[in-house]
Amino acid sequence: MKPIRNWKDVVTRAWSIRLIILAGLLSGLEVALPYFGDFIAPGRFALLSVAVTASAFVARLTAQKDLEDE
């Protein structure tokens, strides 16, 4: 496996990477939620995480401006 030439641009500008980071944060919030009380319904962050991960999958397969492999 070999990284693409413009991997730094992809990491800093690609929507797929941003959405994957957001999914990770939502997963972390789901784990921490029991320590903060019952003000959010159980499974809400899991559902959001699934939706964001699916969006990241679509974003990764979609052409994104200014991120063409050189």
C-alpha positions as semicolon CSV with decimal commas, in nm:
position;residue;x (nm);y (nm);z (nm)
1;M;0,000;0,000;0,000
2;K;0,134;0,340;-0,099
3;P;-0,004;0,681;0,007
4;I;-0,123;0,919;-0,261
5;R;0,109;1,207;-0,353
6;N;-0,115;1,481;-0,213
7;W;-0,211;1,307;0,109
8;K;-0,146;1,622;0,316
9;D;-0,399;1,814;0,108
10;V;-0,651;1,533;0,143
11;V;-0,609;1,518;0,521
12;T;-0,652;1,892;0,563
13;R;-0,925;1,963;0,303
14;A;-1,128;1,650;0,223
15;W;-1,485;1,634;0,349
16;S;-1,456;1,260;0,397
17;I;-1,180;1,312;0,655
18;R;-1,381;1,582;0,833
19;L;-1,685;1,356;0,850
20;I;-1,480;1,062;0,980
21;I;-1,344;1,284;1,258
22;L;-1,698;1,397;1,341
23;A;-1,813;1,034;1,354
24;G;-1,531;0,956;1,595
25;L;-1,631;1,247;1,818
26;L;-1,994;1,132;1,819
27;S;-1,883;0,781;1,915
28;G;-1,679;0,923;2,199
29;L;-1,974;1,131;2,318
30;E;-2,191;0,821;2,317
31;V;-1,945;0,647;2,548
32;A;-1,922;0,950;2,779
33;L;-2,297;1,020;2,782
34;P;-2,385;0,802;3,085
35;Y;-2,154;1,013;3,299
36;F;-2,343;1,334;3,217
37;G;-2,700;1,226;3,284
38;D;-3,006;1,128;3,088
39;F;-3,078;1,449;2,900
40;I;-3,026;1,283;2,557
41;A;-3,206;0,966;2,446
42;P;-2,990;0,651;2,439
43;G;-2,868;0,561;2,093
44;R;-2,901;0,913;1,954
45;F;-2,524;0,957;1,914
46;A;-2,494;0,606;1,768
47;L;-2,754;0,693;1,505
48;L;-2,579;1,022;1,426
49;S;-2,245;0,842;1,405
50;V;-2,386;0,592;1,153
51;A;-2,531;0,875;0,942
52;V;-2,205;1,071;0,946
53;T;-1,999;0,760;0,863
54;A;-2,227;0,685;0,567
55;S;-2,187;1,047;0,453
56;A;-1,808;1,012;0,479
57;F;-1,824;0,703;0,258
58;V;-2,019;0,895;-0,006
59;A;-1,788;1,196;0,023
60;R;-1,481;0,979;-0,027
61;L;-1,622;0,844;-0,353
62;T;-1,727;1,189;-0,476
63;A;-1,487;1,414;-0,663
64;Q;-1,389;1,706;-0,444
65;K;-1,257;2,032;-0,586
66;D;-0,888;2,110;-0,535
67;L;-0,803;1,755;-0,428
68;E;-0,706;1,592;-0,754
69;D;-0,420;1,343;-0,734
70;E;-0,114;1,499;-0,894
